[in-house]
């Protein structure tokens, strides 16, 4: 059980480490007996190691729900209505789970990203998260966190890129990036 008021946490910024930071927290939380849910708003193109690792811990302890589609075309009129629908569906699902009493920690992976591309309304998300049940911690990840979320959050960390292997043409590494 978490004690008292759960925290609203935001991991944002252009540097690497937002999702891995949320996963690290999940790992820690599971060790403390928390039940953790991660809802993924954007489905990655690789098979991510964390999907299997979460299964190893057991779905009753850590569940990851990939909800979006693999590839998302965004920006004004180019945004596919189907992606917006899936996004809204993922958000409604996440909100229900936050209120379900089943989890002490809920991670909304890449929600900042989908908000920044107007696939979800940032003001509405922030207001709903402010009304979450007492004991539930929520982590929002993704670039360009909405100002309202930043304002409401208890903890905001911005990942700043100092170096990234990608800029030297080094591809994503198994076990590190996926
Ligand atoms: P990670 O999942 O590794 O913690 P992240 O959540 O901080 O990364 P995202 O914006 O979600 O970063 O990026 C998705 C993918 O792009 C990840 O596989 C990540 O390794 C890779 N990535 C992250 N930052 C950079 C960057 N600055 N340049 C190139 N690729 C990046
Ligand atoms: Mg990420």
PDB file of C-alpha atoms and ligand atoms in Angstrom:
ATOM      1  CA  UNK A   1       0.000   0.000   0.000  1.00  0.00           C
ATOM      2  CA  UNK A   2       1.159   3.523  -0.670  1.00  0.00           C
ATOM      3  CA  UNK A   3       0.983   5.932   2.243  1.00  0.00           C
ATOM      4  CA  UNK A   4      -1.292   8.951   1.964  1.00  0.00           C
ATOM      5  CA  UNK A   5      -1.511  11.027  -1.157  1.00  0.00           C
ATOM      6  CA  UNK A   6      -0.108   9.512  -4.331  1.00  0.00           C
ATOM      7  CA  UNK A   7       2.237  11.633  -6.410  1.00  0.00           C
ATOM      8  CA  UNK A   8       1.769  12.950  -9.912  1.00  0.00           C
ATOM      9  CA  UNK A   9       5.097  12.485 -11.673  1.00  0.00           C
ATOM     10  CA  UNK A  10       6.175  13.712 -15.112  1.00  0.00           C
ATOM     11  CA  UNK A  11       9.223  12.497 -17.047  1.00  0.00           C
ATOM     12  CA  UNK A  12       9.696  14.655 -20.091  1.00  0.00           C
ATOM     13  CA  UNK A  13      12.343  16.289 -22.301  1.00  0.00           C
ATOM     14  CA  UNK A  14      14.204  15.319 -25.468  1.00  0.00           C
ATOM     15  CA  UNK A  15      16.892  13.097 -23.901  1.00  0.00           C
ATOM     16  CA  UNK A  16      16.648   9.329 -23.533  1.00  0.00           C
ATOM     17  CA  UNK A  17      15.392   7.823 -20.306  1.00  0.00           C
ATOM     18  CA  UNK A  18      11.751   8.775 -19.781  1.00  0.00           C
ATOM     19  CA  UNK A  19      10.196   5.346 -20.260  1.00  0.00           C
ATOM     20  CA  UNK A  20      13.134   3.532 -18.675  1.00  0.00           C
ATOM     21  CA  UNK A  21      12.826   5.805 -15.645  1.00  0.00           C
ATOM     22  CA  UNK A  22       9.150   4.892 -15.312  1.00  0.00           C
ATOM     23  CA  UNK A  23      10.051   1.190 -15.648  1.00  0.00           C
ATOM     24  CA  UNK A  24      12.696   1.556 -12.948  1.00  0.00           C
ATOM     25  CA  UNK A  25      10.092   3.035 -10.633  1.00  0.00           C
ATOM     26  CA  UNK A  26       7.726   0.177 -11.497  1.00  0.00           C
ATOM     27  CA  UNK A  27      10.433  -2.336 -10.572  1.00  0.00           C
ATOM     28  CA  UNK A  28      10.970  -0.590  -7.249  1.00  0.00           C
ATOM     29  CA  UNK A  29       7.225  -0.349  -6.578  1.00  0.00           C
ATOM     30  CA  UNK A  30       6.632  -4.049  -7.285  1.00  0.00           C
ATOM     31  CA  UNK A  31       9.321  -4.815  -4.706  1.00  0.00           C
ATOM     32  CA  UNK A  32       7.293  -2.819  -2.194  1.00  0.00           C
ATOM     33  CA  UNK A  33       4.211  -4.903  -2.909  1.00  0.00           C
ATOM     34  CA  UNK A  34       2.515  -2.351  -5.168  1.00  0.00           C
ATOM     35  CA  UNK A  35       0.443  -3.442  -8.104  1.00  0.00           C
ATOM     36  CA  UNK A  36       1.529  -1.533 -11.185  1.00  0.00           C
ATOM     37  CA  UNK A  37      -0.116  -0.864 -14.539  1.00  0.00           C
ATOM     38  CA  UNK A  38       1.570   0.709 -17.545  1.00  0.00           C
ATOM     39  CA  UNK A  39      -0.697   1.858 -20.361  1.00  0.00           C
ATOM     40  CA  UNK A  40       1.258   2.491 -23.544  1.00  0.00           C
ATOM     41  CA  UNK A  41      -0.334   5.159 -25.721  1.00  0.00           C
ATOM     42  CA  UNK A  42       2.076   4.544 -28.574  1.00  0.00           C
ATOM     43  CA  UNK A  43       3.021   0.990 -29.426  1.00  0.00           C
ATOM     44  CA  UNK A  44       6.700   0.697 -30.268  1.00  0.00           C
ATOM     45  CA  UNK A  45       7.965  -0.987 -33.403  1.00  0.00           C
ATOM     46  CA  UNK A  46      10.182  -3.510 -31.615  1.00  0.00           C
ATOM     47  CA  UNK A  47       9.316  -6.247 -29.166  1.00  0.00           C
ATOM     48  CA  UNK A  48      10.284  -4.497 -25.958  1.00  0.00           C
ATOM     49  CA  UNK A  49      12.080  -6.492 -23.258  1.00  0.00           C
ATOM     50  CA  UNK A  50       9.893  -5.007 -20.553  1.00  0.00           C
ATOM     51  CA  UNK A  51       6.839  -6.831 -21.936  1.00  0.00           C
ATOM     52  CA  UNK A  52       8.444 -10.192 -21.133  1.00  0.00           C
ATOM     53  CA  UNK A  53      10.017  -8.965 -17.899  1.00  0.00           C
ATOM     54  CA  UNK A  54       6.604  -7.825 -16.650  1.00  0.00           C
ATOM     55  CA  UNK A  55       5.188 -11.270 -17.499  1.00  0.00           C
ATOM     56  CA  UNK A  56       7.986 -12.838 -15.444  1.00  0.00           C
ATOM     57  CA  UNK A  57       7.007 -10.736 -12.446  1.00  0.00           C
ATOM     58  CA  UNK A  58       3.404 -11.776 -12.961  1.00  0.00           C
ATOM     59  CA  UNK A  59       0.466  -9.873 -14.362  1.00  0.00           C
ATOM     60  CA  UNK A  60      -1.005  -9.474 -10.883  1.00  0.00           C
ATOM     61  CA  UNK A  61       2.067  -7.396  -9.976  1.00  0.00           C
ATOM     62  CA  UNK A  62       2.995  -5.534 -13.134  1.00  0.00           C
ATOM     63  CA  UNK A  63       0.837  -5.349 -16.193  1.00  0.00           C
ATOM     64  CA  UNK A  64       1.773  -3.572 -19.434  1.00  0.00           C
ATOM     65  CA  UNK A  65      -1.032  -2.781 -21.871  1.00  0.00           C
ATOM     66  CA  UNK A  66       0.109  -1.626 -25.320  1.00  0.00           C
ATOM     67  CA  UNK A  67      -2.917   0.224 -26.694  1.00  0.00           C
ATOM     68  CA  UNK A  68      -2.045   2.431 -29.658  1.00  0.00           C
ATOM     69  CA  UNK A  69      -0.963   1.357 -33.122  1.00  0.00           C
ATOM     70  CA  UNK A  70       2.647   0.848 -34.084  1.00  0.00           C
ATOM     71  CA  UNK A  71       2.953   3.773 -36.396  1.00  0.00           C
ATOM     72  CA  UNK A  72       1.245   7.087 -35.879  1.00  0.00           C
ATOM     73  CA  UNK A  73       0.917   9.783 -38.484  1.00  0.00           C
ATOM     74  CA  UNK A  74       0.429  13.075 -36.728  1.00  0.00           C
ATOM     75  CA  UNK A  75       0.107  16.773 -37.335  1.00  0.00           C
ATOM     76  CA  UNK A  76      -3.082  18.661 -38.169  1.00  0.00           C
ATOM     77  CA  UNK A  77      -5.169  17.118 -40.914  1.00  0.00           C
ATOM     78  CA  UNK A  78      -2.708  14.233 -41.302  1.00  0.00           C
ATOM     79  CA  UNK A  79      -3.724  12.727 -37.953  1.00  0.00           C
ATOM     80  CA  UNK A  80      -5.665   9.548 -38.659  1.00  0.00           C
ATOM     81  CA  UNK A  81      -9.052   9.619 -36.854  1.00  0.00           C
ATOM     82  CA  UNK A  82      -8.494   5.956 -35.992  1.00  0.00           C
ATOM     83  CA  UNK A  83      -5.399   6.899 -33.976  1.00  0.00           C
ATOM     84  CA  UNK A  84      -7.363   9.580 -32.139  1.00  0.00           C
ATOM     85  CA  UNK A  85     -10.073   7.035 -31.366  1.00  0.00           C
ATOM     86  CA  UNK A  86      -7.528   4.506 -30.042  1.00  0.00           C
ATOM     87  CA  UNK A  87      -5.923   7.227 -27.958  1.00  0.00           C
ATOM     88  CA  UNK A  88      -9.224   8.270 -26.405  1.00  0.00           C
ATOM     89  CA  UNK A  89     -10.002   4.601 -25.746  1.00  0.00           C
ATOM     90  CA  UNK A  90      -6.628   4.096 -24.050  1.00  0.00           C
ATOM     91  CA  UNK A  91      -7.198   7.198 -21.919  1.00  0.00           C
ATOM     92  CA  UNK A  92     -10.683   6.075 -20.821  1.00  0.00           C
ATOM     93  CA  UNK A  93      -9.276   2.650 -19.987  1.00  0.00           C
ATOM     94  CA  UNK A  94      -6.411   4.197 -17.995  1.00  0.00           C
ATOM     95  CA  UNK A  95      -8.780   6.476 -16.083  1.00  0.00           C
ATOM     96  CA  UNK A  96     -11.017   3.528 -15.172  1.00  0.00           C
ATOM     97  CA  UNK A  97      -8.003   1.587 -13.930  1.00  0.00           C
ATOM     98  CA  UNK A  98      -6.777   4.564 -11.874  1.00  0.00           C
ATOM     99  CA  UNK A  99     -10.169   4.568 -10.164  1.00  0.00           C
ATOM    100  CA  UNK A 100     -10.451   0.777  -9.900  1.00  0.00           C
ATOM    101  CA  UNK A 101      -8.584   0.419  -6.614  1.00  0.00           C
ATOM    102  CA  UNK A 102      -6.485  -2.307  -8.245  1.00  0.00           C
ATOM    103  CA  UNK A 103      -3.255  -0.306  -8.591  1.00  0.00           C
ATOM    104  CA  UNK A 104      -1.005   1.815  -6.409  1.00  0.00           C
ATOM    105  CA  UNK A 105       0.983   3.012  -9.445  1.00  0.00           C
ATOM    106  CA  UNK A 106      -0.276   3.698 -12.956  1.00  0.00           C
ATOM    107  CA  UNK A 107       2.120   4.734 -15.716  1.00  0.00           C
ATOM    108  CA  UNK A 108       0.780   6.581 -18.749  1.00  0.00           C
ATOM    109  CA  UNK A 109       3.593   5.978 -21.200  1.00  0.00           C
ATOM    110  CA  UNK A 110       3.935   8.564 -24.011  1.00  0.00           C
ATOM    111  CA  UNK A 111       0.787  10.393 -22.928  1.00  0.00           C
ATOM    112  CA  UNK A 112       2.676  13.708 -23.110  1.00  0.00           C
ATOM    113  CA  UNK A 113       3.525  12.955 -26.701  1.00  0.00           C
ATOM    114  CA  UNK A 114      -0.058  12.235 -27.757  1.00  0.00           C
ATOM    115  CA  UNK A 115      -1.269  15.337 -25.906  1.00  0.00           C
ATOM    116  CA  UNK A 116       1.337  17.479 -27.659  1.00  0.00           C
ATOM    117  CA  UNK A 117      -0.002  16.204 -30.989  1.00  0.00           C
ATOM    118  CA  UNK A 118      -3.554  17.107 -29.935  1.00  0.00           C
ATOM    119  CA  UNK A 119      -4.711  13.503 -29.915  1.00  0.00           C
ATOM    120  CA  UNK A 120      -5.882  14.056 -26.341  1.00  0.00           C
ATOM    121  CA  UNK A 121      -6.877  17.246 -24.537  1.00  0.00           C
ATOM    122  CA  UNK A 122      -4.138  18.122 -22.028  1.00  0.00           C
ATOM    123  CA  UNK A 123      -6.376  20.301 -19.865  1.00  0.00           C
ATOM    124  CA  UNK A 124      -8.942  17.521 -19.524  1.00  0.00           C
ATOM    125  CA  UNK A 125      -6.295  14.908 -18.750  1.00  0.00           C
ATOM    126  CA  UNK A 126      -4.735  17.148 -16.101  1.00  0.00           C
ATOM    127  CA  UNK A 127      -8.099  17.886 -14.476  1.00  0.00           C
ATOM    128  CA  UNK A 128      -9.045  14.205 -14.390  1.00  0.00           C
ATOM    129  CA  UNK A 129      -5.673  13.222 -12.912  1.00  0.00           C
ATOM    130  CA  UNK A 130      -6.063  15.881 -10.216  1.00  0.00           C
ATOM    131  CA  UNK A 131      -9.245  14.086  -9.109  1.00  0.00           C
ATOM    132  CA  UNK A 132      -7.649  10.636  -8.906  1.00  0.00           C
ATOM    133  CA  UNK A 133      -8.124   8.547  -5.745  1.00  0.00           C
ATOM    134  CA  UNK A 134      -5.896   9.424  -2.761  1.00  0.00           C
ATOM    135  CA  UNK A 135      -3.407   6.594  -2.768  1.00  0.00           C
ATOM    136  CA  UNK A 136      -2.652   6.270  -6.466  1.00  0.00           C
ATOM    137  CA  UNK A 137       0.687   7.411  -7.894  1.00  0.00           C
ATOM    138  CA  UNK A 138       0.640   8.354 -11.575  1.00  0.00           C
ATOM    139  CA  UNK A 139       3.609   8.765 -13.905  1.00  0.00           C
ATOM    140  CA  UNK A 140       3.229  10.534 -17.268  1.00  0.00           C
ATOM    141  CA  UNK A 141       6.042  10.124 -19.776  1.00  0.00           C
ATOM    142  CA  UNK A 142       6.846  11.637 -23.151  1.00  0.00           C
ATOM    143  CA  UNK A 143       8.319  14.730 -24.726  1.00  0.00           C
ATOM    144  CA  UNK A 144       6.709  18.182 -24.493  1.00  0.00           C
ATOM    145  CA  UNK A 145       4.673  17.723 -21.326  1.00  0.00           C
ATOM    146  CA  UNK A 146       1.589  19.953 -21.269  1.00  0.00           C
ATOM    147  CA  UNK A 147       2.027  23.078 -19.069  1.00  0.00           C
ATOM    148  CA  UNK A 148      -1.099  22.229 -17.078  1.00  0.00           C
ATOM    149  CA  UNK A 149       0.299  18.784 -16.217  1.00  0.00           C
ATOM    150  CA  UNK A 150       3.629  20.317 -15.250  1.00  0.00           C
ATOM    151  CA  UNK A 151       1.825  22.807 -13.025  1.00  0.00           C
ATOM    152  CA  UNK A 152      -0.208  20.094 -11.303  1.00  0.00           C
ATOM    153  CA  UNK A 153       2.617  17.580 -10.917  1.00  0.00           C
ATOM    154  CA  UNK A 154       4.490  16.995  -7.677  1.00  0.00           C
ATOM    155  CA  UNK A 155       7.629  15.869  -9.461  1.00  0.00           C
ATOM    156  CA  UNK A 156       8.827  16.838 -12.927  1.00  0.00           C
ATOM    157  CA  UNK A 157      12.111  15.706 -14.423  1.00  0.00           C
ATOM    158  CA  UNK A 158      13.296  16.833 -17.825  1.00  0.00           C
ATOM    159  CA  UNK A 159      15.725  14.529 -19.634  1.00  0.00           C
ATOM    160  CA  UNK A 160      18.338  16.623 -21.365  1.00  0.00           C
ATOM    161  CA  UNK A 161      20.361  15.102 -24.152  1.00  0.00           C
ATOM    162  CA  UNK A 162      24.087  15.466 -23.646  1.00  0.00           C
ATOM    163  CA  UNK A 163      25.044  12.625 -25.996  1.00  0.00           C
ATOM    164  CA  UNK A 164      23.081   9.973 -27.822  1.00  0.00           C
ATOM    165  CA  UNK A 165      24.627   7.124 -29.860  1.00  0.00           C
ATOM    166  CA  UNK A 166      21.976   7.698 -32.525  1.00  0.00           C
ATOM    167  CA  UNK A 167      23.674  10.926 -33.599  1.00  0.00           C
ATOM    168  CA  UNK A 168      26.780   8.825 -34.434  1.00  0.00           C
ATOM    169  CA  UNK A 169      24.660   6.425 -36.458  1.00  0.00           C
ATOM    170  CA  UNK A 170      24.541   3.703 -33.786  1.00  0.00           C
ATOM    171  CA  UNK A 171      21.219   1.885 -34.004  1.00  0.00           C
ATOM    172  CA  UNK A 172      18.903   1.054 -31.106  1.00  0.00           C
ATOM    173  CA  UNK A 173      20.457  -1.611 -28.853  1.00  0.00           C
ATOM    174  CA  UNK A 174      18.641  -4.726 -27.670  1.00  0.00           C
ATOM    175  CA  UNK A 175      18.329  -4.721 -23.883  1.00  0.00           C
ATOM    176  CA  UNK A 176      19.066  -0.994 -23.697  1.00  0.00           C
ATOM    177  CA  UNK A 177      16.594   0.654 -26.034  1.00  0.00           C
ATOM    178  CA  UNK A 178      14.054  -2.134 -26.434  1.00  0.00           C
TER     179      UNK A 178
HETATM  180  P1  LIG B   1      13.578   5.058 -23.374  1.00  0.00           P
HETATM  181  O1  LIG B   1      12.366   4.232 -23.724  1.00  0.00           O
HETATM  182  O2  LIG B   1      14.812   4.458 -23.933  1.00  0.00           O
HETATM  183  O3  LIG B   1      13.649   5.430 -21.936  1.00  0.00           O
HETATM  184  P2  LIG B   1      12.456   7.633 -23.895  1.00  0.00           P
HETATM  185  O4  LIG B   1      11.186   7.133 -23.343  1.00  0.00           O
HETATM  186  O5  LIG B   1      13.162   8.704 -23.135  1.00  0.00           O
HETATM  187  O6  LIG B   1      13.429   6.449 -24.163  1.00  0.00           O
HETATM  188  P3  LIG B   1      11.081   8.259 -26.359  1.00  0.00           P
HETATM  189  O7  LIG B   1      10.851   9.677 -26.760  1.00  0.00           O
HETATM  190  O8  LIG B   1       9.944   7.471 -25.837  1.00  0.00           O
HETATM  191  O9  LIG B   1      12.290   8.230 -25.335  1.00  0.00           O
HETATM  192  O10 LIG B   1      11.778   7.529 -27.562  1.00  0.00           O
HETATM  193  C1  LIG B   1      11.381   6.321 -28.119  1.00  0.00           C
HETATM  194  C2  LIG B   1      12.569   5.592 -28.664  1.00  0.00           C
HETATM  195  O11 LIG B   1      13.529   6.480 -29.206  1.00  0.00           O
HETATM  196  C3  LIG B   1      13.306   4.780 -27.623  1.00  0.00           C
HETATM  197  O12 LIG B   1      13.596   3.534 -28.189  1.00  0.00           O
HETATM  198  C4  LIG B   1      14.562   5.534 -27.318  1.00  0.00           C
HETATM  199  O13 LIG B   1      15.656   4.678 -27.032  1.00  0.00           O
HETATM  200  C5  LIG B   1      14.797   6.302 -28.595  1.00  0.00           C
HETATM  201  N1  LIG B   1      15.328   7.636 -28.254  1.00  0.00           N
HETATM  202  C6  LIG B   1      15.130   8.330 -27.135  1.00  0.00           C
HETATM  203  N2  LIG B   1      15.760   9.513 -27.149  1.00  0.00           N
HETATM  204  C7  LIG B   1      16.411   9.571 -28.324  1.00  0.00           C
HETATM  205  C8  LIG B   1      17.256  10.525 -28.964  1.00  0.00           C
HETATM  206  N3  LIG B   1      17.580  11.668 -28.375  1.00  0.00           N
HETATM  207  N4  LIG B   1      17.735  10.228 -30.210  1.00  0.00           N
HETATM  208  C9  LIG B   1      17.411   9.071 -30.792  1.00  0.00           C
HETATM  209  N5  LIG B   1      16.627   8.128 -30.268  1.00  0.00           N
HETATM  210  C10 LIG B   1      16.119   8.355 -29.048  1.00  0.00           C
HETATM  211 MG1  LIG B   2       9.359   6.698 -24.049  1.00  0.00          MG
END
